mmCIF file of N, CA and C in Angstrom:
data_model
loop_
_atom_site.group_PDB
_atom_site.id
_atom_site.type_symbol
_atom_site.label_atom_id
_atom_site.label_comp_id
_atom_site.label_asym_id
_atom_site.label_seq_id
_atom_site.Cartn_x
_atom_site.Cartn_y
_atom_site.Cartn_z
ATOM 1 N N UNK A 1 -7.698 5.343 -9.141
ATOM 2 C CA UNK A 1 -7.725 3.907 -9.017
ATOM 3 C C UNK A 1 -8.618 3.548 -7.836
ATOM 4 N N UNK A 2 -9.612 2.369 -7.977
ATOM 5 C CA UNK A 2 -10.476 2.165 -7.176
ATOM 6 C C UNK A 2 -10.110 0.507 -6.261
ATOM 7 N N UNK A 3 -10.039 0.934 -4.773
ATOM 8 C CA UNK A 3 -9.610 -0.457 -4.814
ATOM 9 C C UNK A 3 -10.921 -1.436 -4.303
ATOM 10 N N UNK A 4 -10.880 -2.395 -4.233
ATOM 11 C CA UNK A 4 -12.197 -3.176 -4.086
ATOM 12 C C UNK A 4 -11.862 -4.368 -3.126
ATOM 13 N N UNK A 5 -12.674 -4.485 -1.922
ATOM 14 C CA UNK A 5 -11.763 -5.450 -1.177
ATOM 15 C C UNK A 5 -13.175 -6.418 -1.054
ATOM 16 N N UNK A 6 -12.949 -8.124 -1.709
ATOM 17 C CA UNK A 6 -13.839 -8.694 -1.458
ATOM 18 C C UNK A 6 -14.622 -8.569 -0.070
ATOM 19 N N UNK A 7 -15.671 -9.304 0.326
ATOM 20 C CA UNK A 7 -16.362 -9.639 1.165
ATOM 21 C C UNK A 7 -16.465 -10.787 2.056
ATOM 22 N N UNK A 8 -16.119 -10.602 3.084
ATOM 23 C CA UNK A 8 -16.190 -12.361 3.689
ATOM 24 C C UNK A 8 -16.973 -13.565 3.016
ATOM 25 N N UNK A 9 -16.174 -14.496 2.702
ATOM 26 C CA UNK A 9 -16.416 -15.304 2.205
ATOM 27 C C UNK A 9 -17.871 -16.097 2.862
ATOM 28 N N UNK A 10 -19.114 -16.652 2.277
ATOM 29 C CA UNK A 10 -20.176 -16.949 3.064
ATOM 30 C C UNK A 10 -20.079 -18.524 3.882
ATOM 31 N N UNK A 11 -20.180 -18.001 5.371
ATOM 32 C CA UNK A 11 -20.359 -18.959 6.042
ATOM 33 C C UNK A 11 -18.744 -18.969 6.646
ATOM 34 N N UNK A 12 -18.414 -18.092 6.359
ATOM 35 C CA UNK A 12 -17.160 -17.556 7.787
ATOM 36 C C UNK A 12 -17.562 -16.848 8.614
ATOM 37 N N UNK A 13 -17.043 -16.986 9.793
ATOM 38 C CA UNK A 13 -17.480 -16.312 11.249
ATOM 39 C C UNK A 13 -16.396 -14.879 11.214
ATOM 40 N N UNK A 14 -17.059 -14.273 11.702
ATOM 41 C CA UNK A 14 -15.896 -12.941 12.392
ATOM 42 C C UNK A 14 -16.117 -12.527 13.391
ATOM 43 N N UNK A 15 -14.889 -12.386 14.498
ATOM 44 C CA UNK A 15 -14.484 -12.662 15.398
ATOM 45 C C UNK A 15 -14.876 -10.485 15.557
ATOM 46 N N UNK A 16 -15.987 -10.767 16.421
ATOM 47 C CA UNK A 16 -16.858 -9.015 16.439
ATOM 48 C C UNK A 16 -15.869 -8.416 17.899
ATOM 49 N N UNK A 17 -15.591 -9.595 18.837
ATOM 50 C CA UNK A 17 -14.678 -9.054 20.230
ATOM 51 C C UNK A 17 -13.646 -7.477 19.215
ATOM 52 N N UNK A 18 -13.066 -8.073 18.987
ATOM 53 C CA UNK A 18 -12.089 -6.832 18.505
ATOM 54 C C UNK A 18 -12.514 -5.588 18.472
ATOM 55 N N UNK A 19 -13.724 -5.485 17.559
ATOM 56 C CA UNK A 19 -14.295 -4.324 17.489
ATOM 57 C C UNK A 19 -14.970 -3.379 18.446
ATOM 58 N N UNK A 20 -15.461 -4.694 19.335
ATOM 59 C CA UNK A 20 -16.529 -4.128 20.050
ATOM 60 C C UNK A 20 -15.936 -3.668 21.317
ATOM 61 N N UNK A 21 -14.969 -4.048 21.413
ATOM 62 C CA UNK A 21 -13.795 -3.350 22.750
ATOM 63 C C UNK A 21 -13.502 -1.815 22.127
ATOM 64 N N UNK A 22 -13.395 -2.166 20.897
ATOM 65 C CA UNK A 22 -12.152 -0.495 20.826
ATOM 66 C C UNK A 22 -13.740 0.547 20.465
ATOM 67 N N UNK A 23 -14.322 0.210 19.695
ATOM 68 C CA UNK A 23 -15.910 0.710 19.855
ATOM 69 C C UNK A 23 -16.272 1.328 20.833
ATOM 70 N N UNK A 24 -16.700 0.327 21.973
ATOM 71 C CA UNK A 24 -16.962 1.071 23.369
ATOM 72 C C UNK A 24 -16.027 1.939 23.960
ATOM 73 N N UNK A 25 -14.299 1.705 23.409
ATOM 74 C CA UNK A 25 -13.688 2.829 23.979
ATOM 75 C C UNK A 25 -13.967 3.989 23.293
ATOM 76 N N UNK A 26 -14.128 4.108 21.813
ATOM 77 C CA UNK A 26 -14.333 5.051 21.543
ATOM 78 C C UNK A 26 -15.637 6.177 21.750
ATOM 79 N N UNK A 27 -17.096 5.192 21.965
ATOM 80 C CA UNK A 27 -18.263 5.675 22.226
ATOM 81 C C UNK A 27 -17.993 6.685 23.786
ATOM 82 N N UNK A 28 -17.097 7.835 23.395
ATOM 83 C CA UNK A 28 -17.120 8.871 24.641
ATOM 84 C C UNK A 28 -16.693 9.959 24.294
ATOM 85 N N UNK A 29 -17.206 11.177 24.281
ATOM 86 C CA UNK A 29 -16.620 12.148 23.884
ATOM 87 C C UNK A 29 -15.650 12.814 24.020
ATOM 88 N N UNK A 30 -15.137 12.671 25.304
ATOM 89 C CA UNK A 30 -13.850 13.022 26.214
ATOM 90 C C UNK A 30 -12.858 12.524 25.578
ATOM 91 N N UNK A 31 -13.059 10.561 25.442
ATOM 92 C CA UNK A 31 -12.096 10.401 24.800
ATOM 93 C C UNK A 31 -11.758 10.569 23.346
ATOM 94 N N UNK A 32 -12.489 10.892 22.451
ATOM 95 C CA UNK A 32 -12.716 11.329 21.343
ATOM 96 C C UNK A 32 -11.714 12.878 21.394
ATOM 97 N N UNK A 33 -11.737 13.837 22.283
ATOM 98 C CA UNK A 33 -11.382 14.562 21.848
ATOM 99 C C UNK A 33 -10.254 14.478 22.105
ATOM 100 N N UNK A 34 -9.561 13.537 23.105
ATOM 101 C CA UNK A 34 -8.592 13.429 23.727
ATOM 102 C C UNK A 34 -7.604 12.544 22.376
ATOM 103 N N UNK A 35 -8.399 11.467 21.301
ATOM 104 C CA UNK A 35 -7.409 11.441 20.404
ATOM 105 C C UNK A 35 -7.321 12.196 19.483
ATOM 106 N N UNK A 36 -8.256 12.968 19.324
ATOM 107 C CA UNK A 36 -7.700 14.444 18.652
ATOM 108 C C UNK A 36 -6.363 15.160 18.862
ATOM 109 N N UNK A 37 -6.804 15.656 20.380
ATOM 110 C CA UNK A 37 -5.240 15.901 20.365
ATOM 111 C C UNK A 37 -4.049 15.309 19.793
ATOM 112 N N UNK A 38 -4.159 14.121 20.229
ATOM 113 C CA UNK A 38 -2.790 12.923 20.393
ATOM 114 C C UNK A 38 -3.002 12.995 18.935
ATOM 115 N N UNK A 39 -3.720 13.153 17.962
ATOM 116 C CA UNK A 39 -3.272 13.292 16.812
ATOM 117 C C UNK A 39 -2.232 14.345 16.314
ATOM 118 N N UNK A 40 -3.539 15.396 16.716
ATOM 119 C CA UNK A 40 -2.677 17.006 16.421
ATOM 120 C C UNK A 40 -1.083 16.797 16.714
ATOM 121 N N UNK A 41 -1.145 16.636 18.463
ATOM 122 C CA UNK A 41 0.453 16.515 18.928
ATOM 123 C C UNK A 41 1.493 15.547 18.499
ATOM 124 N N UNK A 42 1.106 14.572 18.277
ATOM 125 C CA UNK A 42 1.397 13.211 18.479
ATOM 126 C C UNK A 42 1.739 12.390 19.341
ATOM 127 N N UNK A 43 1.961 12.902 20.448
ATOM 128 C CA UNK A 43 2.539 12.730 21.819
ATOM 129 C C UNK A 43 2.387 14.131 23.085
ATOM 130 N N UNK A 44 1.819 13.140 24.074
ATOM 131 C CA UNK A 44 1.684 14.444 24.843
ATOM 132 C C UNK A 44 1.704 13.433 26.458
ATOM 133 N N UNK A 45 2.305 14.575 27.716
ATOM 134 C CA UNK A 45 1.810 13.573 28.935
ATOM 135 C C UNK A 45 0.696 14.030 29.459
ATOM 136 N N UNK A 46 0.783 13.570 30.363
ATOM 137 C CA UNK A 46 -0.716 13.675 31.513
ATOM 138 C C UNK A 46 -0.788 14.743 31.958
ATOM 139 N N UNK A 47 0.013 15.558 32.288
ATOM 140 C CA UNK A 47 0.433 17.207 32.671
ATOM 141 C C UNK A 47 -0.334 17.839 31.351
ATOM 142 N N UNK A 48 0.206 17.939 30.835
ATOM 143 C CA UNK A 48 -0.344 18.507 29.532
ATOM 144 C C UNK A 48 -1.748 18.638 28.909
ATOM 145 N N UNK A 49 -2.055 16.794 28.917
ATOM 146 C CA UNK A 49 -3.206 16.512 28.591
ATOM 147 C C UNK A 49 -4.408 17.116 29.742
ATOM 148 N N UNK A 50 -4.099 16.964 31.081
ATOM 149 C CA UNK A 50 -4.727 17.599 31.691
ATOM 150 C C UNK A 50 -5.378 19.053 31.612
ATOM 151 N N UNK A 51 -4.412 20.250 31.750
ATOM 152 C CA UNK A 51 -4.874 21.256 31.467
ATOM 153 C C UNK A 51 -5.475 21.202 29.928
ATOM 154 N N UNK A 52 -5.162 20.733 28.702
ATOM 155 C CA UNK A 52 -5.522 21.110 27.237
ATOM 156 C C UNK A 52 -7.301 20.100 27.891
ATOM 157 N N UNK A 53 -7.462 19.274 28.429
ATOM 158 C CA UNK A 53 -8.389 19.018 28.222
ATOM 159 C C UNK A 53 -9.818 19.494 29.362
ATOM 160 N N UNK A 54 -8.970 20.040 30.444
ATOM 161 C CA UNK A 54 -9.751 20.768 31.489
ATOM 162 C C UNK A 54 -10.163 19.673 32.212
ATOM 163 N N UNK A 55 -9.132 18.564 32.565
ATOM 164 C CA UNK A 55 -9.889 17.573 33.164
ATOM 165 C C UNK A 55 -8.999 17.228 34.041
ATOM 166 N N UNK A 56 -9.261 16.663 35.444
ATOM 167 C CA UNK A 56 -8.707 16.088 37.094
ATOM 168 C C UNK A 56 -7.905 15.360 36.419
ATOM 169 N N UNK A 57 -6.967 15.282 36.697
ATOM 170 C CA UNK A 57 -5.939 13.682 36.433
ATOM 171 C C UNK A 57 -6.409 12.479 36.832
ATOM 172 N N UNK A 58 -7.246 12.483 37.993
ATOM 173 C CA UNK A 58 -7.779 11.168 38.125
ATOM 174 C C UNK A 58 -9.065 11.129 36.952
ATOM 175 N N UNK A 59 -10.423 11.811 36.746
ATOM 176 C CA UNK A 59 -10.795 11.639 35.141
ATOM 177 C C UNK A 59 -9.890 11.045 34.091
ATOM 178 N N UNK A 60 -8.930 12.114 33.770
ATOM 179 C CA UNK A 60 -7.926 11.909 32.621
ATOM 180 C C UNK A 60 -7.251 10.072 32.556
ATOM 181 N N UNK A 61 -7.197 10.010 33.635
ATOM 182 C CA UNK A 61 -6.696 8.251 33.958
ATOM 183 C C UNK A 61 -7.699 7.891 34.037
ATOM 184 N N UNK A 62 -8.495 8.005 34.107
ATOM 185 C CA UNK A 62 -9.946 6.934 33.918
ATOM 186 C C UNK A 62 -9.848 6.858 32.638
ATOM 187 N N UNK A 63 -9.735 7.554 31.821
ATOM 188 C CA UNK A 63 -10.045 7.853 30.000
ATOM 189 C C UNK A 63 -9.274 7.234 29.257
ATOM 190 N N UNK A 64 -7.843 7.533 29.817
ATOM 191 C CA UNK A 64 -6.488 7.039 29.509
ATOM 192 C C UNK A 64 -6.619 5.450 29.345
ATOM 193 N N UNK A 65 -6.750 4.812 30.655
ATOM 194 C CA UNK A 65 -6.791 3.417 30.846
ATOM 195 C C UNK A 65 -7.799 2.507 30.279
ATOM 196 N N UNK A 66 -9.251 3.491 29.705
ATOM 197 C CA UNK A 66 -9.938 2.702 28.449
ATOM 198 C C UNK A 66 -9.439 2.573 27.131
ATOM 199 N N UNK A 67 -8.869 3.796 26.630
ATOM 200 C CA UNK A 67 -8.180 3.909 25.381
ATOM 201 C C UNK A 67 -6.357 2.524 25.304
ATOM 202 N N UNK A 68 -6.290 2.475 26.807
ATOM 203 C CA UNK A 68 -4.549 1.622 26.722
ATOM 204 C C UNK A 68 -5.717 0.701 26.671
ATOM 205 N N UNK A 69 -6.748 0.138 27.158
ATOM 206 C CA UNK A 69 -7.170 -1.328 27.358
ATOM 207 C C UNK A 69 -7.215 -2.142 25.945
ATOM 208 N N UNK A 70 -7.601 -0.767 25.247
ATOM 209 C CA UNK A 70 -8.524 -1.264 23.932
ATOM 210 C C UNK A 70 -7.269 -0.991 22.319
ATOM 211 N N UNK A 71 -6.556 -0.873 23.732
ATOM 212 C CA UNK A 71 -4.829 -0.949 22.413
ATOM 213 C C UNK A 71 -4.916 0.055 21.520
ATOM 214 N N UNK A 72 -6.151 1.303 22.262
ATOM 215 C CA UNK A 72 -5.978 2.258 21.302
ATOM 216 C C UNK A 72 -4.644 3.863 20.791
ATOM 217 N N UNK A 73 -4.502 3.422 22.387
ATOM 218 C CA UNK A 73 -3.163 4.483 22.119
ATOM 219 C C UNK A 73 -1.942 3.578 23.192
ATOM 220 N N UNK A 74 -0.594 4.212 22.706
ATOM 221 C CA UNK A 74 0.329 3.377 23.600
ATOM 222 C C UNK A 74 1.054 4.370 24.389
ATOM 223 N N UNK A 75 1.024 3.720 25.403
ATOM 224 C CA UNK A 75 2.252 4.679 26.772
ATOM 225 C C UNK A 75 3.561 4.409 27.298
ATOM 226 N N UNK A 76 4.634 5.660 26.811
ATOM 227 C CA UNK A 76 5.831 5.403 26.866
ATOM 228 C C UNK A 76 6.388 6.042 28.329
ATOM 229 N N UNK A 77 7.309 5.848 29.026
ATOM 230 C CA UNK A 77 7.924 6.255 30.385
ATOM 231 C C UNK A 77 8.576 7.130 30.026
ATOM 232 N N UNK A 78 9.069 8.357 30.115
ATOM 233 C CA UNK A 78 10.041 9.202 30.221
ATOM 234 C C UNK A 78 10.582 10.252 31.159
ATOM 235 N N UNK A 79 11.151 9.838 32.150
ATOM 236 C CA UNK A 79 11.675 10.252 33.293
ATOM 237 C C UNK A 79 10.529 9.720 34.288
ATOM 238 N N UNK A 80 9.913 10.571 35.171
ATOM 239 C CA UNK A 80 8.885 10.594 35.616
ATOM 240 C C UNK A 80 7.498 10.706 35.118
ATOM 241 N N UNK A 81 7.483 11.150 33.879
ATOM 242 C CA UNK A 81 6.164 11.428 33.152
ATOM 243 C C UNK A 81 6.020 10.355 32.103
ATOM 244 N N UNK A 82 4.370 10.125 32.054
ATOM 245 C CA UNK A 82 4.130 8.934 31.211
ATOM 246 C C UNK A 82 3.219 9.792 29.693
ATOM 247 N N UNK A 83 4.441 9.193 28.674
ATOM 248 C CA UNK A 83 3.755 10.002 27.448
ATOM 249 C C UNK A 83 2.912 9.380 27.003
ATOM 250 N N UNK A 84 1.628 9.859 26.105
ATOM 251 C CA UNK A 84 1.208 8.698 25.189
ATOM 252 C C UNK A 84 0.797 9.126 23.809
ATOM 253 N N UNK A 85 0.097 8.112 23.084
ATOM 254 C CA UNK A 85 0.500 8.458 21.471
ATOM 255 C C UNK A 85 -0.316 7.380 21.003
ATOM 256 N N UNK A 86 -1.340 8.031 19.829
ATOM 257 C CA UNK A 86 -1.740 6.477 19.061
ATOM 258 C C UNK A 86 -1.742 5.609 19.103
ATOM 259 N N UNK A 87 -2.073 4.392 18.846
ATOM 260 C CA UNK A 87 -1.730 3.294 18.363
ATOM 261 C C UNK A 87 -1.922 3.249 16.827
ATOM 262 N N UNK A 88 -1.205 3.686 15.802
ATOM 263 C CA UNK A 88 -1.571 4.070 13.994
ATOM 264 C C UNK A 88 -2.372 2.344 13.937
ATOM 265 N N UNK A 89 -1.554 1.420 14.349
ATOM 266 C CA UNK A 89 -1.780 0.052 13.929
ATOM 267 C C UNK A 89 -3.027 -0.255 13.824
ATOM 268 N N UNK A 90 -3.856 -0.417 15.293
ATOM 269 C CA UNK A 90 -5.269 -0.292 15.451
ATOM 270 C C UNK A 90 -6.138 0.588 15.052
ATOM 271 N N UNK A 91 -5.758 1.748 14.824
ATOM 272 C CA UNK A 91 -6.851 3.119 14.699
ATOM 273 C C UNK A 91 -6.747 2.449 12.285
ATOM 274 N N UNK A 92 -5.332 2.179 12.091
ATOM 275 C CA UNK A 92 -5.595 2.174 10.410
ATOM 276 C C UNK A 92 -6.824 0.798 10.474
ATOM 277 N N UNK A 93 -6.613 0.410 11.301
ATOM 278 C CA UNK A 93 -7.937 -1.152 11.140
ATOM 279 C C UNK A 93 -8.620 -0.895 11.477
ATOM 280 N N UNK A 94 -8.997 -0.001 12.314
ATOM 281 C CA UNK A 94 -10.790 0.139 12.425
ATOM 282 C C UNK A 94 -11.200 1.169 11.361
ATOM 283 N N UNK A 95 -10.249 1.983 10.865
ATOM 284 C CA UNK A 95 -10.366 3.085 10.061
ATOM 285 C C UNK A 95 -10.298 2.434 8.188
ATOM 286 N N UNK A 96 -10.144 0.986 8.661
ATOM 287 C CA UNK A 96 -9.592 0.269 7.303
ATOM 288 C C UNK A 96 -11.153 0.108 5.877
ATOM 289 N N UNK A 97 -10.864 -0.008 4.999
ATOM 290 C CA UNK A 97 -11.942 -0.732 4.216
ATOM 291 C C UNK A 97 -12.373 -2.139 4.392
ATOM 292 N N UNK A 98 -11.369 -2.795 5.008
ATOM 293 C CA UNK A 98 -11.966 -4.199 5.154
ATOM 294 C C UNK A 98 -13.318 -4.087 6.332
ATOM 295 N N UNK A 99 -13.101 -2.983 7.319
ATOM 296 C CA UNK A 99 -14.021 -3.432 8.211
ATOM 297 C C UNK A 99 -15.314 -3.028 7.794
ATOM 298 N N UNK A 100 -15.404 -1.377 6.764
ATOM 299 C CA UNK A 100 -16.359 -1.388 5.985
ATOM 300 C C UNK A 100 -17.479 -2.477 5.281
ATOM 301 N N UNK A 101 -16.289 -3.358 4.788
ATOM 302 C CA UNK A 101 -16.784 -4.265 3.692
ATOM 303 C C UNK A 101 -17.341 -5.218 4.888
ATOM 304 N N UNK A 102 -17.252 -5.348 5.917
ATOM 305 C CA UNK A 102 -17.607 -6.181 6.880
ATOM 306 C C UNK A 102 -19.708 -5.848 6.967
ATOM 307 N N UNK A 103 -19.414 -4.922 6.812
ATOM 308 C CA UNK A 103 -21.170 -4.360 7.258
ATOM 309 C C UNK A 103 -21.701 -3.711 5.981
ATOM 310 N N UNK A 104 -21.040 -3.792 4.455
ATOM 311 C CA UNK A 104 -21.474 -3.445 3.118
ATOM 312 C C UNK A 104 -22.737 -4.678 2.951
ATOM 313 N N UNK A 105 -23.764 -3.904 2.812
ATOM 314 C CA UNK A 105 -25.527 -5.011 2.272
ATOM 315 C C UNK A 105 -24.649 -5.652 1.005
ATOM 316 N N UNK A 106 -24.830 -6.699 1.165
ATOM 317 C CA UNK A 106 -24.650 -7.916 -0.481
ATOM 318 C C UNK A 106 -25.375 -7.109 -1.357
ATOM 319 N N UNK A 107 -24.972 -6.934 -2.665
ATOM 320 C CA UNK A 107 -25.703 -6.757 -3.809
ATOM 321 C C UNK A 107 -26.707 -7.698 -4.247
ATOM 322 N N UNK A 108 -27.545 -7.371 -4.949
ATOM 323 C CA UNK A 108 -28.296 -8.208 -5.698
ATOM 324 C C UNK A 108 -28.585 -8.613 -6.809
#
């Protein structure tokens, strides 16, 4: 089954902020691999993430705090250590067909 998701209707605006935040978070390789992990694991802390990624904790919080800005992954408290994990919500919408269909050439 094929699904088909119209095309913005012509002469509606779309609102590009959204994209272009979580975009630039993603345009980094570090952090790229860093939601790899958080995929693989699904959850992991800063201890952790540190050594798996060979990176200073202060780096790792630099990386961290682009990915929370851009609502790409979320951070939970647990005891002293701060876990974090996806955001499925945001990553299925940029990962969605609608945003495809956003930049699909019109037919002719």
């Amino acid at each position: 089954m094929k699904f088909t998701i119209p095309l913005q209707p012509a002469g509606e605006t779309v609102d590009f902020s959204f994209y272009e935040k979580r975009f630039k978070a993603l345009a980094d390789e570090k952090r790229l691999h860093l939601l790899s992990i958080l995929c693989k694991e699904g959850s992991a802390c800063v201890c952790d993430l540190t050594e798996m990624l060979n990176l200073q904790q202060s780096k790792l919080s630099y990386h961290l705090k682009i990915l929370l800005d851009a609502d790409i992954i979320l951070k939970e408290k647990k005891g002293t250590w701060n876990y974090y994990r996806i955001n499925s919500e945001v990553i299925d919408h940029l990962l969605s067909e609608e945003l495809c269909c956003l930049f699909r050439p019109a037919s002719n």
